[in-house]
PDB file of C-alpha atoms in Angstrom:
ATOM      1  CA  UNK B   6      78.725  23.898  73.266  1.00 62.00           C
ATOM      2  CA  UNK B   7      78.624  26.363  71.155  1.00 78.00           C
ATOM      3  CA  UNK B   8      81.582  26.102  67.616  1.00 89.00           C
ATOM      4  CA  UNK B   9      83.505  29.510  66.900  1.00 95.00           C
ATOM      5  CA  UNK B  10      83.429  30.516  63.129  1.00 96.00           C
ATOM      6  CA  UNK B  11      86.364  29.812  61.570  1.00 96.00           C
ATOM      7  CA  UNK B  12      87.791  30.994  58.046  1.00 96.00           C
ATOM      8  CA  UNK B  13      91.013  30.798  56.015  1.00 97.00           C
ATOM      9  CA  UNK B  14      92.146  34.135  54.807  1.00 97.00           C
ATOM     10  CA  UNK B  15      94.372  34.971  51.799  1.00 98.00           C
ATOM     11  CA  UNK B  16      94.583  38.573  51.052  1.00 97.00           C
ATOM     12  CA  UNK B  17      95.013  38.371  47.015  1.00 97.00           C
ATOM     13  CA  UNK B  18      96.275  42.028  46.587  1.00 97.00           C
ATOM     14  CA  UNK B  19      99.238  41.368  48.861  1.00 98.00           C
ATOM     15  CA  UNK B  20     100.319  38.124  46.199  1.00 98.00           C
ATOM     16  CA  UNK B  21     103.684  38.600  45.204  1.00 97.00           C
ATOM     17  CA  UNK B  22     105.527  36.016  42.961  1.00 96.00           C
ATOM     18  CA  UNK B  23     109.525  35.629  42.364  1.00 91.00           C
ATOM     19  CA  UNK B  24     109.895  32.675  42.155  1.00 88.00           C
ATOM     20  CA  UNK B  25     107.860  31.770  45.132  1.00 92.00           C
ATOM     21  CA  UNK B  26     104.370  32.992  46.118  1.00 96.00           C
ATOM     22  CA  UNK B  27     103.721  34.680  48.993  1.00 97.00           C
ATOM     23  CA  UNK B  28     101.028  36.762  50.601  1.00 98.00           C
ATOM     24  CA  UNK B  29      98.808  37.704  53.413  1.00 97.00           C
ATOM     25  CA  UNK B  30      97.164  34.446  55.158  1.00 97.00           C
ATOM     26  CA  UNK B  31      95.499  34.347  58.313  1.00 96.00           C
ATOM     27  CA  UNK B  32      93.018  31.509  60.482  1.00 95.00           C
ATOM     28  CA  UNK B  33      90.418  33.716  61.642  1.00 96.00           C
ATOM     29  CA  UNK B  34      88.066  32.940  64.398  1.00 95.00           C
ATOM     30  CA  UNK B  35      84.620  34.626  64.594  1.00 95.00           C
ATOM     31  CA  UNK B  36      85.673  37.247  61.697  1.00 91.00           C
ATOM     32  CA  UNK B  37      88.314  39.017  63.866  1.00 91.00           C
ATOM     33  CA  UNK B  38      90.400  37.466  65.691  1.00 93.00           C
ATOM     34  CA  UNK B  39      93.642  36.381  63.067  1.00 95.00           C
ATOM     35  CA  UNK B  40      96.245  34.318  63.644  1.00 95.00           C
ATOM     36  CA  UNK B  41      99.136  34.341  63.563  1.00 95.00           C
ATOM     37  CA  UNK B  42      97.977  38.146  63.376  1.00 94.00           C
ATOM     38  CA  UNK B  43      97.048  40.871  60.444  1.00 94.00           C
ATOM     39  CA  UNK B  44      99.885  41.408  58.146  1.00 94.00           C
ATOM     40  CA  UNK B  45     100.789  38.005  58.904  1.00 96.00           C
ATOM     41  CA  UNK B  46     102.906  36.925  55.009  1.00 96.00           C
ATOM     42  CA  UNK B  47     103.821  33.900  54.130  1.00 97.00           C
ATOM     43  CA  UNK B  48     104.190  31.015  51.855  1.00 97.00           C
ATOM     44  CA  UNK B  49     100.955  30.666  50.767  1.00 97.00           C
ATOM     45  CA  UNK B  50     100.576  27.521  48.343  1.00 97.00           C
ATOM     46  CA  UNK B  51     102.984  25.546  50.973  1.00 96.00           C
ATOM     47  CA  UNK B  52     101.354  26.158  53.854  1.00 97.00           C
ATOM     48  CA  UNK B  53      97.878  25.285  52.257  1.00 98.00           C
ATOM     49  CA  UNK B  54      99.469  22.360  50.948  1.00 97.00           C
ATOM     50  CA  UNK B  55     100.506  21.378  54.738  1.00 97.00           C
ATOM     51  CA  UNK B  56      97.109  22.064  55.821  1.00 98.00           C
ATOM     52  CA  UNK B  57      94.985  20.269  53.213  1.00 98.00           C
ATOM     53  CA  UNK B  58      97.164  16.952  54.165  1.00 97.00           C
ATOM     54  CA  UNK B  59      96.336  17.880  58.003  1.00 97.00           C
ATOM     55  CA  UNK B  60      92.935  18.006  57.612  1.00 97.00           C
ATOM     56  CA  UNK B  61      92.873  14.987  55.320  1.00 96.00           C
ATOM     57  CA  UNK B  62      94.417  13.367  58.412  1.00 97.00           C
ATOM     58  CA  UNK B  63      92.009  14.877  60.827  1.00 97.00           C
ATOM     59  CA  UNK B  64      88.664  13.120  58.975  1.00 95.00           C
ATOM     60  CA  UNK B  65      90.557   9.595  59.217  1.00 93.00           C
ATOM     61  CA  UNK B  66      92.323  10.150  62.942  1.00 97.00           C
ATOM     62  CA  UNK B  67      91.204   8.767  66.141  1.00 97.00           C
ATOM     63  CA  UNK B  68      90.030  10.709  68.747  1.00 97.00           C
ATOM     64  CA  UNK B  69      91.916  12.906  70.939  1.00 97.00           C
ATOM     65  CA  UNK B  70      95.125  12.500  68.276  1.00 97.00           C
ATOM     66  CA  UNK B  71      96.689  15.914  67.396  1.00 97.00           C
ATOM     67  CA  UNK B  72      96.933  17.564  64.333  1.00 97.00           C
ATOM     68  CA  UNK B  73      99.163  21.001  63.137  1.00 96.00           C
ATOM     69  CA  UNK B  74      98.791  23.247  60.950  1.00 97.00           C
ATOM     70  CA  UNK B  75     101.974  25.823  60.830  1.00 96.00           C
ATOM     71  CA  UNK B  76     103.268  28.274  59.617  1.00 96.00           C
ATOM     72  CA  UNK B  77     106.201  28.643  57.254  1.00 93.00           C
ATOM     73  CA  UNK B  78     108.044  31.739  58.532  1.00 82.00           C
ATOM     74  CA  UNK B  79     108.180  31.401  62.255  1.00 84.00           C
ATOM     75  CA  UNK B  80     107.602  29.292  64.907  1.00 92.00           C
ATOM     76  CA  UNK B  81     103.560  29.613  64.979  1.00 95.00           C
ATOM     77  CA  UNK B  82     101.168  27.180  64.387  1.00 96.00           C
ATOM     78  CA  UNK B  83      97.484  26.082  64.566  1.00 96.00           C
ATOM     79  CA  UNK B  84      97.283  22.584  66.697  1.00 96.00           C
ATOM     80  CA  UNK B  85      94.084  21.126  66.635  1.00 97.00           C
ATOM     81  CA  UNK B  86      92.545  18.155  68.850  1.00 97.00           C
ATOM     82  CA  UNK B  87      89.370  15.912  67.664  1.00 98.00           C
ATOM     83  CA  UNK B  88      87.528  15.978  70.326  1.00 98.00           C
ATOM     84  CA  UNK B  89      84.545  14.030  68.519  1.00 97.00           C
ATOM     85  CA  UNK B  90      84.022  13.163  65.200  1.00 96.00           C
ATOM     86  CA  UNK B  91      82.519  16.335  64.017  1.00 96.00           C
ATOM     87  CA  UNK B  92      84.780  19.014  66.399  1.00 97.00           C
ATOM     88  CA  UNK B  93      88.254  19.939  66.525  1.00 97.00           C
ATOM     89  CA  UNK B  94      89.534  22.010  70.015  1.00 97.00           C
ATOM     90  CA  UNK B  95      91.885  24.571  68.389  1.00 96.00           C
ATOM     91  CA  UNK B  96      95.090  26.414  70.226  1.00 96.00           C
ATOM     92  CA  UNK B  97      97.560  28.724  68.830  1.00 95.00           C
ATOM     93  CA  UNK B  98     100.835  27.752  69.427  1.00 94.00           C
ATOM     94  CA  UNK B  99     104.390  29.184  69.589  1.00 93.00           C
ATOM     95  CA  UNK B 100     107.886  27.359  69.502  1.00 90.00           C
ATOM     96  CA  UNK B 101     105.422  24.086  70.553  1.00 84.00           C
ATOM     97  CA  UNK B 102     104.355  25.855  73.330  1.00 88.00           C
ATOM     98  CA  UNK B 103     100.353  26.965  73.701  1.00 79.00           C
ATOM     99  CA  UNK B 104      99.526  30.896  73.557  1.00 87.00           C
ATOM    100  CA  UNK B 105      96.376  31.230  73.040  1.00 90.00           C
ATOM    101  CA  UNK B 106      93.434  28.357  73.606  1.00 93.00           C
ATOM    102  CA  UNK B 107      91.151  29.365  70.247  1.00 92.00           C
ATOM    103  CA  UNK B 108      88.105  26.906  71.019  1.00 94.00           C
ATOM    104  CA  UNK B 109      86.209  24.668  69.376  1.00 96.00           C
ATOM    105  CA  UNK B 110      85.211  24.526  65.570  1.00 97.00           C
ATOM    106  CA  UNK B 111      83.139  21.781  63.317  1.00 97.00           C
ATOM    107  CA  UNK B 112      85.809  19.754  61.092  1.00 97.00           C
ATOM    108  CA  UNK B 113      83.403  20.060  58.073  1.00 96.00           C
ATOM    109  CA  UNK B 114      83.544  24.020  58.685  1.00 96.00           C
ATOM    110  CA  UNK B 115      87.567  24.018  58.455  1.00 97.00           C
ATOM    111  CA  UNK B 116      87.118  21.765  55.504  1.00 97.00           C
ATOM    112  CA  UNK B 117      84.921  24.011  53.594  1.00 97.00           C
ATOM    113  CA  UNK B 118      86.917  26.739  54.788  1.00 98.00           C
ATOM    114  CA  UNK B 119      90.316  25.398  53.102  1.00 97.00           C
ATOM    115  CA  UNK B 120      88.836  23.914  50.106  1.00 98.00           C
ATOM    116  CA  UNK B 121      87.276  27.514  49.909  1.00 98.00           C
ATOM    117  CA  UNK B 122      90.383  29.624  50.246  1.00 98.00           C
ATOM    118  CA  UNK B 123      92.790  27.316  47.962  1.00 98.00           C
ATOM    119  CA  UNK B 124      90.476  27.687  45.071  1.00 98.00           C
ATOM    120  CA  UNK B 125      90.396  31.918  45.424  1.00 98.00           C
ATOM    121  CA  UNK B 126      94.185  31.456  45.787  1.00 98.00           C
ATOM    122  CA  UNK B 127      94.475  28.942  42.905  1.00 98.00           C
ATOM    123  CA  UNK B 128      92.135  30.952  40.709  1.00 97.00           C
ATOM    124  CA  UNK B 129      93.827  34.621  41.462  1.00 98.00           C
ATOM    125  CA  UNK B 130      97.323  32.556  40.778  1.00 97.00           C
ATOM    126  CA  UNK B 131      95.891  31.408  37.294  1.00 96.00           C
ATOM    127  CA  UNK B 132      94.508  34.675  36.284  1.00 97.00           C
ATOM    128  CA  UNK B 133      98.097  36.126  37.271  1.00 96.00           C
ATOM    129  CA  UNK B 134      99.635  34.090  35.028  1.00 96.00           C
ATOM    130  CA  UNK B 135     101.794  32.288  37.884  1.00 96.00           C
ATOM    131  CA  UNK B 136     103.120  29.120  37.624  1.00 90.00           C
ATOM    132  CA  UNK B 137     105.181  27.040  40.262  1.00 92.00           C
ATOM    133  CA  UNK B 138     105.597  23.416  41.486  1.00 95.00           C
ATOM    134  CA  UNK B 139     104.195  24.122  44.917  1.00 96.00           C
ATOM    135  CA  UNK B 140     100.649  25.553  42.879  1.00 96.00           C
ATOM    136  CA  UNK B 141     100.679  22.670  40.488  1.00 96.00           C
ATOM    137  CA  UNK B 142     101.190  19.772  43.735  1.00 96.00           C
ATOM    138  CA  UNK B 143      98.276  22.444  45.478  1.00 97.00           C
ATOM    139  CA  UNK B 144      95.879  21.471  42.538  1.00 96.00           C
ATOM    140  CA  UNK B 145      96.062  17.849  43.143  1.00 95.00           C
ATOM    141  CA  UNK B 146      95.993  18.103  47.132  1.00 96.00           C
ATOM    142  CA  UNK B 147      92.969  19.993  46.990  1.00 97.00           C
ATOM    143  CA  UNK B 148      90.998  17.696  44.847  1.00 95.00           C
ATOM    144  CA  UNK B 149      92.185  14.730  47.463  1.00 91.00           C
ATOM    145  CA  UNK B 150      90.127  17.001  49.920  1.00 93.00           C
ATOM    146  CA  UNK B 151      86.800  17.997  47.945  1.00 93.00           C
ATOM    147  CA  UNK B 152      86.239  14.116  47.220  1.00 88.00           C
ATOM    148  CA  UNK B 153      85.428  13.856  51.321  1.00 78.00           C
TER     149      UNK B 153
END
């Protein structure tokens, strides 16, 4: 069976910082397809946080156990199933309910993927000049994950 692509997405122009940092971030699958959608803002260092500890999760969890990865502002969110110790069966999902079935993607892919997109996020926030609790807990999460 063939794995679909997968990506984390933070658009670094659309950072904005008052307090809180928020900005464009997006799962994509294959390069297009975005969820929850293009545009899509939210909180980004908390919901990386929240996905970093779900993927730590994932890489100890038995199989067929459920994992999330949501989304701050709204009711979306990413579940994903192992469905063997290398591959995770993704679906988006809305108010707990499935919308779309995504498909399947390698674990190590989404882990490289995250670890990826924190450090552009971490490294745009530090040239910025940005500081916040939720970035300085980020820094230690995502070391936690590279160590895998």
């Amino acid at each position: 069976m063939m794995c679909h692509q997968i990506s984390i997405e933070i658009n670094l122009d659309s950072l904005t910082y008052s307090g809180q940092i928020i900005g464009e971030i997006n799962f994509v699958i294959d390069t297009y397809d975005y969820f929850p959608g293009v545009g899509w803002s939210d909180f980004v260092a908390v919901i990386l946080k929240w996905w970093i500890d779900s993927c730590r999760a994932i890489l100890h969890a038995p199989l067929k156990s459920i994992h999330s990865f949501p989304f701050m502002d709204g009711p979306f969110s990413i579940s994903a199933k192992k469905i063997s110790l290398s591959e995770l069966e993704l679906s988006f999902t809305k108010d707990g309910q499935m919308k779309t079935e995504i498909g399947i993607v390698s674990i190590e892919e989404l882990k490289v993927a995250l670890i990826k997109a924190t450090r552009q996020f971490i490294n745009a926030v530090n040239r910025l000049g940005w500081e916040n609790e939720d970035v300085d807990v980020l820094k230690h999460t995502i070391k936690s994950l590279e160590m895998y």
